[in-house]
Short mmCIF file of C-alpha atoms and ligand atoms in Angstrom, two decimals:
data_model
loop_
_atom_site.label_atom_id
_atom_site.label_comp_id
_atom_site.label_asym_id
_atom_site.label_seq_id
_atom_site.Cartn_x
_atom_site.Cartn_y
_atom_site.Cartn_z
CA MET P 936 13.26 16.63 -22.77
CA THR P 937 10.94 15.86 -19.85
CA SER P 938 11.27 12.46 -18.28
CA PRO P 939 8.73 9.91 -19.41
CA LEU P 940 8.30 9.18 -15.69
CA ARG P 941 7.14 12.68 -14.90
CA PHE P 942 3.65 12.76 -13.45
CA ASP P 943 1.30 14.93 -15.46
CA ASP P 944 -1.50 16.27 -13.33
CA THR P 945 -3.40 17.83 -16.25
CA THR P 946 -4.65 14.55 -17.74
CA TYR P 947 -7.31 13.09 -15.48
CA GLN P 948 -10.91 12.06 -15.03
CA SER P 949 -13.24 12.77 -12.12
CA ALA P 950 -15.87 10.77 -10.32
CA THR P 951 -18.21 11.13 -7.37
CA THR P 952 -19.23 8.08 -5.36
CA THR P 953 -21.18 7.66 -2.15
CA VAL P 954 -18.99 5.95 0.40
CA ASP P 955 -20.70 5.03 3.74
CA GLY P 956 -23.32 7.68 3.07
CA VAL P 957 -20.83 10.43 2.19
CA ALA P 958 -20.26 11.77 -1.35
CA VAL P 959 -16.63 11.40 -2.24
CA THR P 960 -15.30 13.27 -5.30
CA TYR P 961 -11.91 12.37 -6.63
CA ARG P 962 -9.63 12.74 -9.62
CA TYR P 963 -8.05 9.68 -11.12
CA PHE P 964 -5.01 9.37 -13.34
CA THR P 965 -4.81 5.89 -14.85
CA GLY P 966 -2.50 3.64 -16.76
CA LEU P 967 0.71 5.54 -15.93
CA THR P 968 3.80 3.59 -16.84
CA TYR P 969 6.12 3.67 -13.84
CA VAL P 970 9.31 2.41 -15.46
CA ALA P 971 11.05 3.71 -18.60
CA GLN P 972 11.62 0.23 -20.08
CA PRO P 973 8.65 -1.91 -19.07
CA VAL P 974 8.69 -5.60 -19.93
CA ASP P 975 4.96 -6.03 -19.54
CA ASP P 976 1.76 -4.03 -19.80
CA ILE P 977 0.99 -4.74 -16.11
CA GLN P 978 3.75 -2.28 -15.05
CA LYS P 979 1.39 0.69 -14.86
CA LEU P 980 -0.27 2.41 -11.96
CA ASN P 981 -3.41 4.37 -11.13
CA VAL P 982 -3.42 7.46 -8.91
CA PHE P 983 -6.57 8.60 -7.00
CA VAL P 984 -6.73 11.98 -5.28
CA PRO P 985 -9.54 13.63 -3.26
CA GLU P 986 -10.86 16.47 -5.46
CA ALA P 987 -10.74 18.81 -2.46
CA TYR P 988 -6.92 18.90 -2.66
CA PHE P 989 -7.10 20.70 -6.00
CA ASN P 990 -9.27 23.49 -4.50
CA GLY P 991 -7.01 24.24 -1.59
CA GLN P 992 -9.25 22.31 0.79
CA HIS P 993 -8.62 19.82 3.58
CA VAL P 994 -9.95 16.34 4.15
CA ASN P 995 -9.67 14.77 7.60
CA GLY P 996 -6.96 17.32 8.47
CA TYR P 997 -4.83 16.59 5.39
CA ASN P 998 -4.16 18.72 2.30
CA ARG P 999 -2.58 18.28 -1.08
CA VAL P 1000 0.95 18.11 0.33
CA SER P 1001 0.40 16.42 3.67
CA ALA P 1002 -1.96 13.55 2.75
CA PRO P 1003 -0.56 10.04 3.35
CA ILE P 1004 -0.04 8.03 0.17
CA PHE P 1005 -1.71 4.65 0.59
CA MET P 1006 -0.44 1.92 -1.71
CA PRO P 1007 -2.65 -1.21 -1.60
CA ASN P 1008 -1.56 -4.06 -3.87
CA THR P 1009 -3.72 -6.79 -5.41
CA VAL P 1010 -1.13 -9.59 -5.21
CA GLY P 1011 -2.63 -12.96 -4.22
CA GLY P 1012 -1.01 -16.36 -4.48
CA TYR P 1013 2.08 -14.62 -5.91
CA MET P 1014 0.03 -14.30 -9.11
CA PRO P 1015 0.15 -11.13 -11.21
CA GLY P 1016 -1.36 -8.24 -9.21
CA PRO P 1017 -2.95 -5.81 -11.65
CA ARG P 1018 -3.56 -2.10 -10.85
CA ASP P 1019 -6.95 -1.63 -9.28
CA TYR P 1020 -9.79 0.84 -9.31
CA PRO P 1021 -13.19 1.41 -7.62
CA ARG P 1022 -16.01 -0.77 -8.99
CA ASN P 1023 -13.48 -3.19 -10.56
CA SER P 1024 -15.40 -6.46 -10.90
CA GLN P 1025 -12.32 -8.70 -10.88
CA PRO P 1026 -12.27 -11.07 -7.89
CA PHE P 1027 -8.89 -9.81 -6.69
CA SER P 1028 -10.12 -6.18 -6.57
CA ARG P 1029 -9.99 -4.08 -3.40
CA GLY P 1030 -11.94 -1.25 -5.00
CA GLU P 1031 -13.84 -0.58 -1.77
CA THR P 1032 -10.59 -0.12 0.08
CA ILE P 1033 -9.58 2.58 -2.45
CA LEU P 1034 -12.84 4.43 -2.01
CA LYS P 1035 -12.73 4.30 1.79
CA ALA P 1036 -9.11 5.50 1.74
CA LEU P 1037 -10.15 8.45 -0.44
CA LYS P 1038 -12.94 9.31 1.95
CA GLN P 1039 -10.33 9.31 4.71
CA GLY P 1040 -8.32 11.85 2.73
CA TYR P 1041 -5.54 9.61 1.52
CA VAL P 1042 -3.96 9.75 -1.93
CA VAL P 1043 -4.14 6.18 -3.30
CA VAL P 1044 -1.62 4.71 -5.68
CA SER P 1045 -2.44 1.25 -7.06
CA ALA P 1046 0.40 -0.26 -9.04
CA GLY P 1047 0.20 -3.39 -11.16
CA VAL P 1048 3.03 -5.83 -10.47
CA ARG P 1049 4.18 -8.97 -12.30
CA GLY P 1050 3.43 -12.45 -10.99
CA ARG P 1051 4.74 -15.97 -11.30
CA THR P 1052 2.62 -17.16 -14.20
CA GLN P 1053 3.40 -14.44 -16.69
CA THR P 1054 5.32 -15.14 -19.95
CA ASN P 1055 6.53 -13.00 -22.83
CA PHE P 1056 5.82 -13.53 -26.56
CA GLN P 1057 8.60 -16.14 -26.58
CA GLY P 1058 6.99 -18.11 -23.79
CA GLU P 1059 9.67 -17.19 -21.27
CA TYR P 1060 8.67 -16.49 -17.68
CA ILE P 1061 8.92 -12.79 -16.81
CA GLY P 1062 7.23 -12.67 -13.40
CA LYS P 1063 9.14 -15.15 -11.24
CA ALA P 1064 10.78 -13.87 -8.03
CA PRO P 1065 11.92 -11.17 -7.47
CA ALA P 1066 9.71 -9.52 -10.16
CA PHE P 1067 6.77 -8.75 -7.80
CA ILE P 1068 8.92 -6.78 -5.39
CA VAL P 1069 11.08 -5.16 -8.03
CA ASP P 1070 7.90 -3.78 -9.62
CA MET P 1071 6.48 -2.59 -6.30
CA LYS P 1072 9.78 -0.83 -5.55
CA ALA P 1073 9.78 0.78 -9.01
CA ALA P 1074 6.26 2.07 -8.35
CA VAL P 1075 7.36 3.59 -5.03
CA ARG P 1076 10.36 5.13 -6.78
CA TYR P 1077 8.00 6.68 -9.31
CA VAL P 1078 5.90 8.20 -6.57
CA LYS P 1079 9.00 9.60 -4.79
CA PHE P 1080 10.51 10.84 -8.05
CA ASN P 1081 7.30 12.79 -8.58
CA ALA P 1082 7.39 14.49 -5.16
CA GLY P 1083 5.66 17.87 -5.39
CA ARG P 1084 3.91 16.94 -8.64
CA LEU P 1085 2.02 13.87 -7.57
CA PRO P 1086 -0.22 14.96 -4.62
CA GLY P 1087 0.45 13.56 -1.14
CA ASP P 1088 3.48 13.29 1.12
CA PRO P 1089 6.09 10.84 -0.31
CA ASP P 1090 7.53 10.56 3.17
CA LYS P 1091 4.22 9.09 4.33
CA ILE P 1092 3.86 6.04 2.02
CA ILE P 1093 1.89 3.19 3.60
CA THR P 1094 1.92 -0.13 1.75
CA ASN P 1095 -0.99 -2.54 2.20
CA GLY P 1096 -1.72 -6.09 1.08
CA THR P 1097 -3.08 -9.50 2.04
CA SER P 1098 -1.46 -12.95 2.02
CA ALA P 1099 1.18 -12.93 -0.79
CA GLY P 1100 0.21 -9.27 -0.99
CA GLY P 1101 0.77 -8.88 2.74
CA ALA P 1102 4.21 -10.46 2.22
CA THR P 1103 4.79 -7.92 -0.58
CA SER P 1104 3.84 -5.09 1.77
CA ALA P 1105 6.04 -6.46 4.57
CA LEU P 1106 8.98 -6.93 2.18
CA MET P 1107 8.59 -3.32 1.00
CA GLY P 1108 8.82 -2.25 4.62
CA ALA P 1109 11.86 -4.38 5.40
CA SER P 1110 13.96 -4.06 2.24
CA GLY P 1111 13.93 -0.32 1.52
CA ASN P 1112 16.77 0.66 -0.86
CA ALA P 1113 18.47 -2.75 -0.51
CA ASP P 1114 21.30 -3.28 -3.01
CA PHE P 1115 19.99 -6.59 -4.17
CA PHE P 1116 17.34 -5.02 -6.33
CA ASP P 1117 19.45 -2.25 -7.93
CA THR P 1118 20.32 -4.24 -11.08
CA PRO P 1119 16.79 -5.26 -11.97
CA LEU P 1120 15.48 -1.78 -11.17
CA LEU P 1121 18.10 -0.27 -13.41
CA ALA P 1122 17.26 -2.67 -16.21
CA LEU P 1123 13.60 -1.61 -16.06
CA GLY P 1124 14.53 2.06 -16.09
CA ALA P 1125 13.02 2.73 -12.67
CA ALA P 1126 12.91 6.39 -11.61
CA PRO P 1127 15.98 7.72 -9.81
CA ALA P 1128 14.59 7.80 -6.27
CA THR P 1129 14.56 5.75 -3.10
CA ASP P 1130 12.05 3.01 -2.34
CA ASP P 1131 11.89 2.89 1.45
CA VAL P 1132 8.40 3.42 2.92
CA PHE P 1133 6.99 4.97 6.07
CA ALA P 1134 4.61 2.32 7.29
CA VAL P 1135 3.37 -1.19 6.50
CA SER P 1136 -0.08 -2.70 6.72
CA ALA P 1137 0.20 -6.50 6.24
CA TYR P 1138 -2.65 -8.98 6.55
CA CYS P 1139 -1.66 -12.63 6.95
CA PRO P 1140 1.68 -12.19 5.12
CA ILE P 1141 2.79 -15.49 3.53
CA HIS P 1142 6.49 -14.89 3.97
CA ASN P 1143 9.62 -16.38 5.48
CA LEU P 1144 9.02 -19.18 2.96
CA GLU P 1145 12.29 -20.91 3.72
CA HIS P 1146 11.18 -21.69 7.28
CA ALA P 1147 7.46 -21.90 6.75
CA ASP P 1148 7.45 -25.69 6.25
CA ALA P 1149 9.15 -26.31 9.59
CA ALA P 1150 6.92 -23.80 11.30
CA TYR P 1151 3.83 -25.47 9.81
CA GLU P 1152 4.81 -28.89 11.21
CA TRP P 1153 5.77 -27.34 14.58
CA GLU P 1154 2.10 -26.22 14.69
CA PHE P 1155 0.29 -29.08 13.00
CA SER P 1156 2.46 -32.20 13.36
CA GLY P 1157 0.26 -35.04 14.61
CA ILE P 1158 -2.85 -33.69 12.83
CA TYR P 1159 -3.27 -35.89 9.78
CA GLN P 1160 -6.49 -34.69 8.16
CA TRP P 1161 -6.37 -31.56 6.00
CA HIS P 1162 -9.27 -29.39 4.79
CA ARG P 1163 -8.99 -26.69 2.18
CA GLN P 1164 -10.93 -24.87 -0.52
CA LYS P 1165 -10.41 -25.40 -4.20
CA ILE P 1166 -10.90 -22.02 -5.84
CA ARG P 1167 -12.03 -21.55 -9.40
CA VAL P 1168 -12.92 -18.24 -11.07
CA VAL P 1169 -16.00 -18.34 -13.28
CA ASN P 1170 -17.41 -15.17 -14.84
CA ASN P 1171 -15.29 -13.06 -12.49
CA ARG P 1172 -16.76 -14.89 -9.49
CA ARG P 1173 -14.74 -17.00 -7.11
CA ILE P 1174 -16.24 -20.51 -6.67
CA CYS P 1175 -14.94 -22.37 -3.62
CA THR P 1176 -15.31 -26.11 -3.25
CA PRO P 1177 -14.18 -27.79 0.01
CA VAL P 1178 -11.68 -30.61 -0.36
CA HIS P 1179 -10.52 -32.91 2.38
CA GLY P 1180 -7.74 -35.44 2.60
CA LYS P 1181 -5.27 -37.26 4.82
CA LEU P 1182 -1.52 -37.11 5.02
CA THR P 1183 0.08 -40.05 3.27
CA PRO P 1184 2.44 -42.34 5.19
CA ALA P 1185 5.39 -40.56 3.57
CA GLU P 1186 4.04 -37.18 4.71
CA ARG P 1187 3.59 -38.52 8.23
CA ARG P 1188 7.22 -39.62 8.21
CA LEU P 1189 8.47 -36.22 7.08
CA SER P 1190 6.34 -34.14 9.43
CA PRO P 1191 8.31 -34.74 12.66
CA ILE P 1192 11.65 -34.25 10.85
CA LEU P 1193 10.49 -30.80 9.69
CA LYS P 1194 9.05 -30.03 13.13
CA ALA P 1195 12.38 -30.85 14.79
CA ASP P 1196 14.14 -28.29 12.56
CA PHE P 1197 11.93 -25.46 13.82
CA SER P 1198 13.24 -25.06 17.40
CA GLY P 1199 16.82 -24.69 16.26
CA TYR P 1200 15.86 -21.97 13.76
CA LEU P 1201 13.66 -20.15 16.29
CA ASN P 1202 16.32 -20.17 19.04
CA GLU P 1203 18.92 -18.75 16.67
CA LEU P 1204 16.73 -15.66 16.14
CA HIS P 1205 17.28 -14.64 19.80
CA LEU P 1206 13.83 -13.16 20.16
CA THR P 1207 12.77 -11.52 23.37
CA ASP P 1208 9.45 -10.50 24.85
CA ASP P 1209 8.44 -6.90 25.76
CA ILE P 1210 10.53 -6.95 28.97
CA GLY P 1211 13.58 -8.64 27.46
CA ARG P 1212 12.98 -12.23 28.50
CA PRO P 1213 14.18 -14.77 25.87
CA LEU P 1214 11.51 -16.41 23.68
CA THR P 1215 12.71 -19.92 22.97
CA LEU P 1216 11.57 -23.51 22.26
CA THR P 1217 12.70 -26.84 23.58
CA PRO P 1218 13.70 -29.52 21.03
CA GLU P 1219 10.10 -30.87 21.52
CA GLY P 1220 8.76 -27.45 20.44
CA ASN P 1221 7.53 -26.18 23.80
CA GLY P 1222 8.60 -23.08 25.69
CA SER P 1223 8.17 -19.32 26.01
CA PHE P 1224 7.77 -18.67 22.34
CA LYS P 1225 4.83 -21.02 22.14
CA ASP P 1226 3.46 -19.57 25.40
CA VAL P 1227 3.38 -16.03 23.99
CA ILE P 1228 1.44 -17.23 20.92
CA ILE P 1229 -1.10 -18.98 23.15
CA ALA P 1230 -1.33 -15.91 25.40
CA GLN P 1231 -1.98 -13.69 22.42
CA LEU P 1232 -4.61 -16.03 21.01
CA ARG P 1233 -6.25 -16.04 24.42
CA GLN P 1234 -6.23 -12.31 24.60
CA SER P 1235 -7.88 -12.21 21.20
CA ALA P 1236 -10.54 -14.66 22.48
CA GLN P 1237 -11.06 -12.51 25.54
CA GLU P 1238 -11.63 -9.39 23.48
CA ALA P 1239 -14.15 -11.22 21.31
CA LEU P 1240 -15.88 -12.66 24.37
CA THR P 1241 -16.15 -9.19 25.94
CA ALA P 1242 -17.70 -8.00 22.66
CA GLY P 1243 -20.36 -10.71 22.98
CA VAL P 1244 -18.92 -13.39 20.67
CA ASP P 1245 -19.34 -17.10 21.51
CA VAL P 1246 -15.67 -18.05 21.57
CA THR P 1247 -16.38 -21.68 22.60
CA LYS P 1248 -17.33 -22.35 18.97
CA TYR P 1249 -13.71 -23.42 18.73
CA ALA P 1250 -12.68 -26.40 20.84
CA GLY P 1251 -10.07 -25.85 23.53
CA VAL P 1252 -11.34 -22.44 24.72
CA THR P 1253 -12.46 -22.43 28.35
CA VAL P 1254 -14.61 -19.61 29.65
CA VAL P 1255 -15.30 -19.21 33.37
CA ALA P 1256 -17.34 -16.27 34.66
CA GLY P 1257 -16.79 -14.03 31.62
CA GLN P 1258 -13.05 -14.81 31.45
CA VAL P 1259 -11.15 -16.92 28.89
CA THR P 1260 -9.19 -18.94 31.41
CA ASP P 1261 -7.54 -21.38 29.03
CA LEU P 1262 -6.75 -21.99 25.37
CA ASN P 1263 -5.68 -25.62 24.89
CA TRP P 1264 -3.21 -25.54 21.99
CA ASP P 1265 -3.77 -29.10 20.68
CA ARG P 1266 -7.54 -28.98 20.89
CA TYR P 1267 -7.70 -25.46 19.41
CA LEU P 1268 -5.54 -26.48 16.42
CA ARG P 1269 -7.69 -29.57 15.78
CA SER P 1270 -10.64 -27.23 15.78
CA ILE P 1271 -9.28 -24.78 13.22
CA THR P 1272 -7.81 -27.78 11.31
CA ARG P 1273 -4.74 -28.25 9.13
CA MET P 1274 -4.96 -26.92 5.64
CA LYS P 1275 -1.80 -28.08 3.87
CA GLY P 1276 0.15 -31.31 3.34
CA VAL P 1277 3.86 -31.92 4.08
CA PRO P 1278 5.89 -29.95 3.20
CA ALA P 1279 3.24 -27.22 3.24
CA PHE P 1280 5.08 -24.79 1.00
CA ASP P 1281 8.00 -26.36 -0.81
CA THR P 1282 5.90 -29.30 -1.99
CA LEU P 1283 7.94 -32.26 -3.19
CA ASP P 1284 6.20 -32.30 -6.63
CA LEU P 1285 6.87 -28.54 -7.13
CA SER P 1286 3.07 -27.94 -7.41
CA SER P 1287 2.88 -25.17 -4.79
CA PRO P 1288 2.53 -21.45 -5.61
CA GLU P 1289 5.84 -20.88 -3.79
CA ALA P 1290 7.82 -23.43 -5.81
CA ASP P 1291 6.37 -21.75 -8.91
CA LEU P 1292 7.43 -18.36 -7.60
CA PHE P 1293 11.06 -19.49 -7.48
CA GLY P 1294 11.09 -20.64 -11.11
CA SER P 1295 13.27 -18.68 -13.53
CA ARG P 1296 13.09 -17.42 -17.10
CA LEU P 1297 13.14 -20.88 -18.55
CA VAL P 1298 12.28 -23.11 -15.54
CA ALA P 1299 8.68 -23.26 -14.39
CA ALA P 1300 9.33 -24.09 -10.68
CA LYS P 1301 12.20 -24.83 -8.33
CA HIS P 1302 12.60 -25.99 -4.78
CA PHE P 1303 13.70 -23.32 -2.34
CA THR P 1304 14.60 -25.38 0.68
CA PRO P 1305 17.47 -27.92 0.82
CA PHE P 1306 15.03 -30.24 2.64
CA ALA P 1307 12.58 -30.43 -0.30
CA GLN P 1308 15.44 -30.64 -2.83
CA ASP P 1309 16.81 -33.65 -0.84
CA HIS P 1310 13.43 -35.33 -0.68
CA THR P 1311 12.08 -34.23 -4.10
CA ALA P 1312 9.65 -36.41 -5.97
CA VAL P 1313 10.53 -34.91 -9.38
CA THR P 1314 13.61 -33.74 -11.28
CA SER P 1315 14.29 -30.36 -9.80
CA GLN P 1316 16.70 -27.54 -9.14
CA LEU P 1317 17.26 -25.58 -5.97
CA ALA P 1318 16.68 -21.81 -6.23
CA ASP P 1319 19.57 -19.48 -5.56
CA ALA P 1320 19.85 -19.06 -1.78
CA ASP P 1321 20.54 -15.33 -2.21
CA LEU P 1322 17.25 -14.94 -4.07
CA VAL P 1323 15.32 -16.85 -1.40
CA ALA P 1324 16.84 -14.65 1.24
CA ALA P 1325 16.27 -11.45 -0.71
CA ILE P 1326 12.50 -11.85 -0.81
CA ASP P 1327 12.26 -12.74 2.91
CA PRO P 1328 11.53 -9.71 5.15
CA LEU P 1329 13.38 -11.45 8.03
CA THR P 1330 16.68 -11.27 6.14
CA TYR P 1331 16.69 -7.52 6.51
CA LEU P 1332 15.84 -7.64 10.21
CA LEU P 1333 18.67 -9.99 10.93
CA LYS P 1334 21.48 -8.18 9.20
CA PRO P 1335 21.44 -4.40 8.56
CA GLN P 1336 21.33 -3.79 4.81
CA SER P 1337 18.26 -1.66 4.16
CA HIS P 1338 16.04 1.16 5.37
CA ILE P 1339 13.31 -0.44 7.44
CA ALA P 1340 9.92 1.19 7.88
CA GLN P 1341 9.36 2.52 11.41
CA HIS P 1342 5.68 1.60 11.69
CA TRP P 1343 4.05 -1.81 11.24
CA ARG P 1344 0.50 -3.04 11.53
CA ILE P 1345 0.29 -6.84 11.17
CA ARG P 1346 -2.85 -8.86 11.37
CA HIS P 1347 -3.14 -12.67 11.13
CA GLY P 1348 -6.47 -14.25 11.82
CA ALA P 1349 -6.82 -16.61 14.78
CA ALA P 1350 -8.51 -19.11 12.41
CA ASP P 1351 -5.90 -18.73 9.64
CA ARG P 1352 -4.10 -21.94 8.74
CA ASP P 1353 -2.39 -20.86 5.52
CA THR P 1354 0.83 -20.45 7.46
CA SER P 1355 1.83 -21.11 11.09
CA PHE P 1356 1.04 -18.53 13.81
CA ALA P 1357 4.80 -18.65 14.39
CA ILE P 1358 5.55 -16.88 11.12
CA PRO P 1359 3.81 -13.53 11.78
CA MET P 1360 4.84 -13.81 15.47
CA ILE P 1361 8.47 -14.02 14.50
CA LEU P 1362 8.16 -10.99 12.21
CA ALA P 1363 6.30 -8.85 14.73
CA THR P 1364 8.67 -9.81 17.55
CA LYS P 1365 11.90 -9.23 15.60
CA LEU P 1366 10.60 -5.86 14.49
CA LYS P 1367 9.84 -4.91 18.07
CA ASN P 1368 13.22 -6.17 19.23
CA ASN P 1369 14.77 -3.89 16.55
CA GLY P 1370 13.00 -0.90 18.05
CA LYS P 1371 10.18 -0.59 15.50
CA ASP P 1372 6.63 0.46 16.31
CA VAL P 1373 4.50 -2.67 15.88
CA ASP P 1374 0.80 -3.26 16.24
CA PHE P 1375 0.15 -7.01 15.92
CA THR P 1376 -2.85 -9.13 16.77
CA PHE P 1377 -4.55 -12.40 15.85
CA PRO P 1378 -8.18 -11.23 15.28
CA TRP P 1379 -10.53 -13.81 16.64
CA ALA P 1380 -12.35 -16.30 14.40
CA THR P 1381 -10.81 -14.62 11.37
CA PRO P 1382 -9.72 -16.75 8.45
CA HIS P 1383 -7.10 -16.02 5.81
CA SER P 1384 -8.28 -12.60 4.61
CA GLY P 1385 -7.57 -8.90 4.76
CA ASP P 1386 -8.90 -5.31 4.93
CA TYR P 1387 -11.62 -6.50 7.39
CA ASP P 1388 -10.98 -3.74 9.88
CA LEU P 1389 -10.41 -0.63 7.68
CA PRO P 1390 -11.73 1.82 10.29
CA GLU P 1391 -9.10 0.60 12.75
CA LEU P 1392 -6.37 0.49 10.07
CA PHE P 1393 -7.21 4.07 9.09
CA SER P 1394 -7.18 5.33 12.64
CA TRP P 1395 -3.78 3.69 13.09
CA ILE P 1396 -2.58 5.63 9.99
CA ASP P 1397 -4.19 8.90 11.18
CA ASN P 1398 -2.46 8.56 14.54
CA LEU P 1399 0.84 8.37 12.72
CA CYS P 1400 0.24 11.07 10.11
CA GLN P 1401 -2.20 13.74 11.38
C1 DHB G 1588 -1.55 -17.28 -0.69
C2 DHB G 1588 -2.09 -18.24 0.14
C3 DHB G 1588 -1.30 -19.34 0.40
O1 DHB G 1588 -1.78 -20.32 1.22
C4 DHB G 1588 -0.03 -19.47 -0.10
O2 DHB G 1588 0.68 -20.54 0.20
C5 DHB G 1588 0.49 -18.45 -0.90
C6 DHB G 1588 -0.29 -17.36 -1.16
C7 DHB G 1588 -2.43 -16.06 -1.00
O3 DHB G 1588 -3.65 -16.13 -0.70
O4 DHB G 1588 -1.91 -15.08 -1.53
#
């Protein structure tokens, strides 16, 4: 009997679309179940392949066996991330990314993965952590299991995502073949294959959740006003309404306590800069680690200035004779503004997406930091520490237990306040310190978003794969 997970290249449809003025013809294979015992209909994937590969032709120097396999996810807010396709009108869709990747000659695999709000027919939660990453791993195992049948090079898988999807991508890169996920993968009937990947593209990854609250106060402590967008989806359109508020007296009391925790954590990471000097923080939160973040933000401002952008739109940026001579941390942060309350992620009323992520089959939400559990405003449980660690990419960088991707491209906008600048900086630095190839910047004036520089992302991929 052939395996139900065997890719069948004879059942497909074709389409031709104009992408940036060029006609792109591709075959697509949709709704392929990537596990033998799915628990939800979302556990299916779509495969897109440049038509040229079925006629013995090349695209951008690639052919049917050598093309990179690009795996963008649609995860946002740790919600369910359905499989995607070009011209998908859902607000989460990255259909344009798929088309542009096809034009570049990549095979694209878009897998649907479970998210925190999903329930089964009995009303039990089926998408709490670690479901999102288990599903993504199962999808990669399906691709690798089908090596030689499914077009593309399974040794050149590149994951891609934004925000919670960026965290998903980063976790894929960090946790390849980690034991923790074997049992749930087995239960789903995942294909017998490995799940490590070649390269990671991560935009503003909302990860390292356990330390994100302390990092947020390290950055924003002393700023009491917050500004964010309330997002509603009406007729497939995202409607954003600005909301503003002030930290309560209780939040103001907690902020410095969280901030004080951050330096200890950061120093224990033993990060170093490119020439081996320690990156550290004083108990007050100053020091070389902060200095490298400021230097990198300044460099980003300089590049934007050189490209003709008015970088003084943000307070704290000093320009003298065509040079960004200073970026004043406090003034700059007041200019981009605080977005979240205290704690920013493990909110004391369990209302955050992250607390919801750490719920379980029968429990809607749990705290995931001892700090929030100690200060909780509601009856609550603390999530299993092993689970919290297992979905944090840093865990795998601190103690060898997985196959880690060699190549990383991390972007976090210089105007992003969804998590502290420290969080992607820690990830990028630890990866570099572990000998990985890392391309990390804070693109100027860029808010919490992704896929905004696809030509550059694709040339990064081509440099690795061509
Ligand atoms: C996302 C954004 C957040 O601010 C957050 O806390 C979690 C997820 C997101 O956009 O995916």
